[in-house]
């Protein structure tokens, strides 16, 4: 285990080299898996997963990753912990760190993962907060590299829809990894201005990170088009209002026709067909969402290896 716990709470926690190392290692681990090559560096280790929101992909891909690497998993829905009866986060963090080797957390505010990390002697990994989804973005970039090659700097990546956790992690990834990103979001649903300003300041000078209102402007000649639900977990009561506002941001064949002919479409899933994406685009030739979902498992193995120091360095 490294001297200091290697927390991963947002993309900007890691530098370019670390981000690329994790993604490239995930590609190697994917090959290992395809060749049925046993890889069990986590034997004797236990991953805790503290989840306050539902999850299909993140939960199961982390669990499968840990099991395939020879480790064990303890899944902890927060409603079953003493947290729900008021035990402080700092007590929970210190106790869990005595049992576990790593903790993945899915919750609401970013301050919750920050508080857990502050008090935890083991790595804390953000498995989604209202503000960030940093593991997802790395498997998404891995997917982009598989389809578009390693040189991200020549790509135009578009984000269409809500300026949410996914959008904000994409913004940090654009700055950290060096690719151009244009986001189209409705006026009142923009990403956090501070995250945007910081990313623009930190990005290499050749990299453009732009926020526009017009979705056609964002996807024009884009190589990659990304979208996500219009109402994230915790915003269910806003869903109807948002539908009307976001309809011009639907990723459909018409919008896609403005992108490059060989553009790929990403969606972190779960998708709402007929809302942020149409059935024909989601199931069409340009959609890479199933590979994208698969890559979460390979990427999570790589993050776990890095966080727990399971790789000889
Ligand atoms: N993409 C993603 O995080 O999916 P889940 O909510 O199913 O984990
Ligand atoms: N923005 C979505 C992502 C789901 C994986 C949400 O937070 O619900």
Tab-separated table of C-alpha atoms and ligand atoms in Angstrom:
chain	number	residue	atom	x	y	z
A	1	UNK	CA	0.000	0.000	0.000
A	2	UNK	CA	1.422	3.481	-0.876
A	3	UNK	CA	2.416	5.722	2.117
A	4	UNK	CA	-0.401	8.218	1.497
A	5	UNK	CA	-3.810	6.906	0.420
A	6	UNK	CA	-4.361	7.497	-3.286
A	7	UNK	CA	-7.793	9.061	-3.364
A	8	UNK	CA	-9.482	9.706	-6.705
A	9	UNK	CA	-12.310	12.162	-6.155
A	10	UNK	CA	-12.251	14.125	-9.406
A	11	UNK	CA	-10.349	13.948	-12.689
A	12	UNK	CA	-8.182	16.947	-11.793
A	13	UNK	CA	-6.737	14.997	-8.819
A	14	UNK	CA	-4.464	13.244	-11.320
A	15	UNK	CA	-1.960	14.651	-13.787
A	16	UNK	CA	-1.786	13.802	-17.464
A	17	UNK	CA	0.772	11.063	-16.960
A	18	UNK	CA	-1.240	9.344	-14.232
A	19	UNK	CA	-4.457	9.568	-16.255
A	20	UNK	CA	-2.802	8.081	-19.331
A	21	UNK	CA	-1.124	5.364	-17.294
A	22	UNK	CA	-4.459	4.284	-15.841
A	23	UNK	CA	-6.141	4.271	-19.265
A	24	UNK	CA	-3.299	2.430	-21.002
A	25	UNK	CA	-3.126	-0.121	-18.213
A	26	UNK	CA	-6.889	-0.679	-18.567
A	27	UNK	CA	-6.296	-1.512	-22.237
A	28	UNK	CA	-3.697	-4.109	-21.227
A	29	UNK	CA	-6.046	-5.546	-18.626
A	30	UNK	CA	-8.761	-5.777	-21.264
A	31	UNK	CA	-6.414	-7.882	-23.424
A	32	UNK	CA	-5.598	-10.087	-20.414
A	33	UNK	CA	-9.282	-10.696	-19.840
A	34	UNK	CA	-9.955	-11.485	-23.521
A	35	UNK	CA	-7.137	-14.048	-23.452
A	36	UNK	CA	-8.397	-15.547	-20.167
A	37	UNK	CA	-5.045	-14.746	-18.640
A	38	UNK	CA	-5.374	-14.991	-14.850
A	39	UNK	CA	-4.501	-11.761	-13.076
A	40	UNK	CA	-5.113	-11.871	-9.321
A	41	UNK	CA	-3.093	-9.103	-7.663
A	42	UNK	CA	-5.909	-8.320	-5.178
A	43	UNK	CA	-5.891	-11.655	-3.342
A	44	UNK	CA	-6.497	-11.009	0.351
A	45	UNK	CA	-7.812	-7.463	-0.293
A	46	UNK	CA	-11.339	-6.234	0.340
A	47	UNK	CA	-13.065	-3.413	-1.512
A	48	UNK	CA	-15.899	-1.606	0.255
A	49	UNK	CA	-18.621	0.025	-1.822
A	50	UNK	CA	-20.712	2.621	-0.024
A	51	UNK	CA	-23.620	3.551	-2.287
A	52	UNK	CA	-26.349	6.112	-1.608
A	53	UNK	CA	-27.782	6.038	-5.140
A	54	UNK	CA	-28.761	3.192	-7.487
A	55	UNK	CA	-26.209	1.724	-9.883
A	56	UNK	CA	-26.029	-1.072	-12.426
A	57	UNK	CA	-22.770	-0.520	-14.286
A	58	UNK	CA	-20.539	1.107	-11.699
A	59	UNK	CA	-21.482	-1.318	-8.955
A	60	UNK	CA	-21.279	-4.527	-10.962
A	61	UNK	CA	-18.194	-3.556	-12.947
A	62	UNK	CA	-16.271	-2.685	-9.759
A	63	UNK	CA	-17.475	-5.912	-8.146
A	64	UNK	CA	-16.528	-8.030	-11.174
A	65	UNK	CA	-13.181	-6.206	-11.434
A	66	UNK	CA	-12.344	-6.933	-7.804
A	67	UNK	CA	-13.486	-10.571	-7.971
A	68	UNK	CA	-11.546	-11.210	-11.179
A	69	UNK	CA	-8.442	-9.744	-9.535
A	70	UNK	CA	-8.815	-12.232	-6.685
A	71	UNK	CA	-10.208	-9.827	-4.087
A	72	UNK	CA	-13.426	-9.620	-2.103
A	73	UNK	CA	-16.152	-6.962	-2.049
A	74	UNK	CA	-18.442	-5.656	0.662
A	75	UNK	CA	-21.377	-3.752	-0.834
A	76	UNK	CA	-22.832	-1.276	1.642
A	77	UNK	CA	-26.049	0.512	0.745
A	78	UNK	CA	-25.941	3.540	3.025
A	79	UNK	CA	-29.466	2.844	4.323
A	80	UNK	CA	-28.074	-0.286	6.039
A	81	UNK	CA	-25.246	1.523	7.831
A	82	UNK	CA	-25.304	3.436	11.114
A	83	UNK	CA	-24.671	6.505	8.931
A	84	UNK	CA	-28.413	6.573	8.375
A	85	UNK	CA	-28.894	6.855	12.164
A	86	UNK	CA	-26.552	9.797	12.357
A	87	UNK	CA	-23.090	8.267	12.845
A	88	UNK	CA	-20.668	10.893	11.522
A	89	UNK	CA	-18.846	10.382	8.248
A	90	UNK	CA	-15.508	10.840	9.992
A	91	UNK	CA	-16.244	7.952	12.367
A	92	UNK	CA	-17.514	5.765	9.538
A	93	UNK	CA	-14.390	6.491	7.484
A	94	UNK	CA	-11.986	5.649	10.291
A	95	UNK	CA	-13.748	2.410	11.163
A	96	UNK	CA	-14.097	1.211	7.564
A	97	UNK	CA	-10.418	1.915	6.965
A	98	UNK	CA	-9.587	-0.623	9.711
A	99	UNK	CA	-11.361	-3.400	7.768
A	100	UNK	CA	-11.022	-2.567	4.112
A	101	UNK	CA	-8.283	-1.845	1.579
A	102	UNK	CA	-10.179	0.591	-0.643
A	103	UNK	CA	-13.551	2.335	-0.657
A	104	UNK	CA	-15.698	3.295	-3.648
A	105	UNK	CA	-18.411	5.807	-2.817
A	106	UNK	CA	-21.505	6.864	-4.779
A	107	UNK	CA	-23.313	9.715	-3.125
A	108	UNK	CA	-24.823	13.187	-3.465
A	109	UNK	CA	-22.524	16.090	-2.567
A	110	UNK	CA	-18.836	16.093	-3.441
A	111	UNK	CA	-18.184	17.252	0.125
A	112	UNK	CA	-19.228	13.775	1.334
A	113	UNK	CA	-16.454	11.966	-0.583
A	114	UNK	CA	-14.044	14.720	0.474
A	115	UNK	CA	-14.934	14.242	4.152
A	116	UNK	CA	-14.596	10.459	3.875
A	117	UNK	CA	-11.219	10.841	2.158
A	118	UNK	CA	-10.015	13.329	4.773
A	119	UNK	CA	-10.562	10.779	7.529
A	120	UNK	CA	-9.660	7.623	5.659
A	121	UNK	CA	-6.296	5.837	5.699
A	122	UNK	CA	-7.359	3.828	2.658
A	123	UNK	CA	-7.991	5.156	-0.860
A	124	UNK	CA	-11.419	6.632	-1.487
A	125	UNK	CA	-12.666	6.520	-5.081
A	126	UNK	CA	-15.564	8.595	-6.343
A	127	UNK	CA	-18.108	6.321	-8.015
A	128	UNK	CA	-20.332	9.357	-8.838
A	129	UNK	CA	-21.376	12.463	-6.998
A	130	UNK	CA	-23.663	15.287	-8.067
A	131	UNK	CA	-20.557	17.154	-9.262
A	132	UNK	CA	-18.258	14.492	-10.773
A	133	UNK	CA	-18.120	11.000	-12.297
A	134	UNK	CA	-14.356	10.642	-12.668
A	135	UNK	CA	-14.011	6.885	-13.260
A	136	UNK	CA	-16.695	6.968	-15.945
A	137	UNK	CA	-14.847	9.620	-17.886
A	138	UNK	CA	-11.646	7.576	-17.990
A	139	UNK	CA	-13.432	4.554	-19.436
A	140	UNK	CA	-15.121	6.900	-21.898
A	141	UNK	CA	-11.756	8.314	-22.980
A	142	UNK	CA	-10.434	4.765	-23.256
A	143	UNK	CA	-13.344	3.991	-25.594
A	144	UNK	CA	-12.604	7.105	-27.648
A	145	UNK	CA	-8.972	5.987	-27.969
A	146	UNK	CA	-10.024	2.515	-29.103
A	147	UNK	CA	-12.137	3.957	-31.903
A	148	UNK	CA	-10.221	7.128	-32.774
A	149	UNK	CA	-6.619	6.363	-31.871
A	150	UNK	CA	-4.292	7.499	-29.118
A	151	UNK	CA	-3.869	11.079	-30.347
A	152	UNK	CA	-6.673	12.898	-28.568
A	153	UNK	CA	-5.275	16.321	-29.417
A	154	UNK	CA	-6.568	16.135	-32.983
A	155	UNK	CA	-10.150	15.353	-31.985
A	156	UNK	CA	-13.194	17.509	-31.468
A	157	UNK	CA	-15.354	16.095	-28.709
A	158	UNK	CA	-18.877	17.423	-28.198
A	159	UNK	CA	-21.071	17.328	-25.136
A	160	UNK	CA	-24.782	17.903	-25.703
A	161	UNK	CA	-27.270	18.357	-22.866
A	162	UNK	CA	-27.084	19.000	-19.153
A	163	UNK	CA	-24.002	20.652	-17.639
A	164	UNK	CA	-24.009	17.901	-15.016
A	165	UNK	CA	-21.502	15.645	-13.221
A	166	UNK	CA	-20.557	13.930	-16.486
A	167	UNK	CA	-20.074	17.232	-18.307
A	168	UNK	CA	-17.907	18.559	-15.484
A	169	UNK	CA	-15.696	15.471	-15.471
A	170	UNK	CA	-15.345	15.770	-19.260
A	171	UNK	CA	-14.240	19.381	-18.804
A	172	UNK	CA	-11.532	18.341	-16.356
A	173	UNK	CA	-10.474	15.495	-18.659
A	174	UNK	CA	-10.145	17.884	-21.612
A	175	UNK	CA	-7.781	20.052	-19.572
A	176	UNK	CA	-5.853	17.131	-18.087
A	177	UNK	CA	-5.495	15.028	-21.208
A	178	UNK	CA	-5.452	17.808	-23.785
A	179	UNK	CA	-8.351	17.568	-26.218
A	180	UNK	CA	-10.854	20.056	-27.546
A	181	UNK	CA	-14.298	19.965	-26.026
A	182	UNK	CA	-17.360	21.951	-27.004
A	183	UNK	CA	-20.343	21.744	-24.697
A	184	UNK	CA	-23.851	22.780	-25.685
A	185	UNK	CA	-26.098	23.292	-22.671
A	186	UNK	CA	-29.328	25.237	-22.188
A	187	UNK	CA	-28.887	28.653	-20.627
A	188	UNK	CA	-29.834	27.681	-17.059
A	189	UNK	CA	-28.170	24.278	-17.110
A	190	UNK	CA	-24.534	25.145	-17.657
A	191	UNK	CA	-21.654	23.443	-15.863
A	192	UNK	CA	-20.095	25.099	-12.846
A	193	UNK	CA	-18.295	28.276	-13.929
A	194	UNK	CA	-15.363	27.713	-11.575
A	195	UNK	CA	-14.725	24.196	-12.907
A	196	UNK	CA	-14.859	25.600	-16.436
A	197	UNK	CA	-12.573	28.567	-15.709
A	198	UNK	CA	-10.025	26.409	-13.882
A	199	UNK	CA	-9.965	23.875	-16.705
A	200	UNK	CA	-9.505	26.598	-19.323
A	201	UNK	CA	-6.634	28.048	-17.322
A	202	UNK	CA	-4.930	24.674	-16.868
A	203	UNK	CA	-5.460	23.315	-20.390
A	204	UNK	CA	-2.578	23.395	-22.885
A	205	UNK	CA	-2.842	26.512	-25.094
A	206	UNK	CA	-3.749	24.418	-28.158
A	207	UNK	CA	-6.809	23.016	-26.380
A	208	UNK	CA	-10.164	24.755	-26.660
A	209	UNK	CA	-12.825	24.179	-24.048
A	210	UNK	CA	-15.930	26.055	-25.118
A	211	UNK	CA	-19.447	26.388	-23.837
A	212	UNK	CA	-22.176	27.232	-26.352
A	213	UNK	CA	-25.965	27.176	-26.359
A	214	UNK	CA	-26.541	25.804	-29.873
A	215	UNK	CA	-26.211	21.990	-30.092
A	216	UNK	CA	-25.498	22.151	-33.852
A	217	UNK	CA	-22.490	24.369	-33.174
A	218	UNK	CA	-21.167	21.832	-30.671
A	219	UNK	CA	-21.509	18.792	-32.919
A	220	UNK	CA	-20.414	20.471	-36.174
A	221	UNK	CA	-17.508	18.368	-37.528
A	222	UNK	CA	-17.178	16.619	-34.176
A	223	UNK	CA	-15.448	13.239	-33.919
A	224	UNK	CA	-17.232	12.229	-30.737
A	225	UNK	CA	-20.696	13.113	-29.457
A	226	UNK	CA	-21.631	12.592	-25.849
A	227	UNK	CA	-24.887	12.926	-24.057
A	228	UNK	CA	-26.482	11.920	-20.763
A	229	UNK	CA	-29.866	11.977	-19.046
A	230	UNK	CA	-31.601	15.328	-18.709
A	231	UNK	CA	-32.508	14.733	-15.055
A	232	UNK	CA	-29.806	13.098	-12.969
A	233	UNK	CA	-30.347	10.997	-9.869
A	234	UNK	CA	-31.800	13.247	-7.199
A	235	UNK	CA	-33.488	15.540	-9.786
A	236	UNK	CA	-36.442	13.272	-10.511
A	237	UNK	CA	-39.014	15.899	-9.560
A	238	UNK	CA	-37.588	18.260	-12.229
A	239	UNK	CA	-37.803	15.648	-14.986
A	240	UNK	CA	-40.995	16.921	-16.666
A	241	UNK	CA	-39.902	20.560	-16.679
A	242	UNK	CA	-36.502	19.600	-18.041
A	243	UNK	CA	-37.980	17.554	-20.912
A	244	UNK	CA	-39.415	20.659	-22.558
A	245	UNK	CA	-36.245	22.707	-22.067
A	246	UNK	CA	-33.862	20.013	-23.277
A	247	UNK	CA	-35.780	18.698	-26.306
A	248	UNK	CA	-33.682	20.802	-28.769
A	249	UNK	CA	-30.644	19.004	-27.322
A	250	UNK	CA	-31.833	15.523	-28.265
A	251	UNK	CA	-29.135	13.491	-30.020
A	252	UNK	CA	-31.036	12.285	-33.092
A	253	UNK	CA	-30.149	11.582	-36.743
A	254	UNK	CA	-30.664	15.202	-37.675
A	255	UNK	CA	-28.191	16.471	-35.076
A	256	UNK	CA	-25.770	13.661	-35.924
A	257	UNK	CA	-25.774	14.721	-39.592
A	258	UNK	CA	-23.776	17.835	-38.604
A	259	UNK	CA	-20.913	15.782	-37.153
A	260	UNK	CA	-18.182	14.009	-39.100
A	261	UNK	CA	-19.465	11.012	-41.048
A	262	UNK	CA	-17.446	8.640	-38.867
A	263	UNK	CA	-18.311	10.318	-35.560
A	264	UNK	CA	-18.996	7.998	-32.654
A	265	UNK	CA	-21.764	8.458	-30.097
A	266	UNK	CA	-21.219	7.882	-26.393
A	267	UNK	CA	-23.710	7.692	-23.554
A	268	UNK	CA	-22.684	6.577	-20.083
A	269	UNK	CA	-26.100	4.894	-19.660
A	270	UNK	CA	-28.746	4.407	-18.412
A	271	UNK	CA	-30.375	6.023	-21.465
A	272	UNK	CA	-33.860	7.404	-21.830
A	273	UNK	CA	-34.756	6.586	-25.411
A	274	UNK	CA	-36.821	9.318	-27.019
A	275	UNK	CA	-35.473	11.919	-24.610
A	276	UNK	CA	-31.746	12.751	-24.708
A	277	UNK	CA	-31.119	10.159	-27.447
A	278	UNK	CA	-33.310	8.458	-30.021
A	279	UNK	CA	-33.621	4.697	-30.291
A	280	UNK	CA	-32.144	4.676	-33.811
A	281	UNK	CA	-29.020	6.594	-32.746
A	282	UNK	CA	-28.502	4.552	-29.578
A	283	UNK	CA	-28.845	1.282	-31.508
A	284	UNK	CA	-27.203	2.607	-34.697
A	285	UNK	CA	-23.802	1.978	-36.267
A	286	UNK	CA	-22.212	5.063	-34.745
A	287	UNK	CA	-23.122	4.169	-31.183
A	288	UNK	CA	-20.337	2.616	-29.117
A	289	UNK	CA	-22.243	2.505	-25.834
A	290	UNK	CA	-21.869	-1.237	-25.206
A	291	UNK	CA	-18.094	-1.126	-25.585
A	292	UNK	CA	-18.140	1.988	-23.422
A	293	UNK	CA	-20.055	0.102	-20.712
A	294	UNK	CA	-17.707	-2.887	-20.937
A	295	UNK	CA	-14.660	-0.669	-20.599
A	296	UNK	CA	-15.806	0.449	-17.165
A	297	UNK	CA	-14.771	-2.930	-15.786
A	298	UNK	CA	-11.290	-2.880	-17.324
A	299	UNK	CA	-10.794	0.726	-16.265
A	300	UNK	CA	-11.943	-0.017	-12.725
A	301	UNK	CA	-9.378	-2.806	-12.464
A	302	UNK	CA	-6.725	-0.317	-13.450
A	303	UNK	CA	-7.946	2.303	-10.952
A	304	UNK	CA	-8.027	-0.306	-8.184
A	305	UNK	CA	-4.502	-1.467	-9.023
A	306	UNK	CA	-3.279	2.127	-8.936
A	307	UNK	CA	-5.156	3.074	-5.756
A	308	UNK	CA	-4.094	0.009	-3.777
A	309	UNK	CA	-0.559	-0.005	-5.195
A	310	UNK	CA	-0.983	-3.500	-6.627
A	311	UNK	CA	1.303	-2.884	-9.579
A	312	UNK	CA	5.052	-3.110	-9.276
A	313	UNK	CA	6.199	0.465	-10.006
B	1	LIG	N1	-22.810	4.872	-16.135
B	1	LIG	C1	-23.087	4.578	-14.851
B	1	LIG	O1	-22.464	5.068	-13.895
B	1	LIG	O2	-24.103	3.691	-14.708
B	1	LIG	P1	-24.739	3.203	-13.343
B	1	LIG	O3	-25.525	4.340	-12.758
B	1	LIG	O4	-25.601	2.027	-13.722
B	1	LIG	O5	-23.626	2.793	-12.409
B	2	LIG	N1	-25.784	12.258	-14.722
B	2	LIG	C1	-26.274	10.947	-14.358
B	2	LIG	C2	-25.233	9.904	-14.611
B	2	LIG	C3	-25.695	8.499	-14.341
B	2	LIG	C4	-24.622	7.491	-14.531
B	2	LIG	C5	-26.709	10.955	-12.903
B	2	LIG	O1	-25.991	11.526	-12.071
B	2	LIG	O2	-27.753	10.391	-12.596
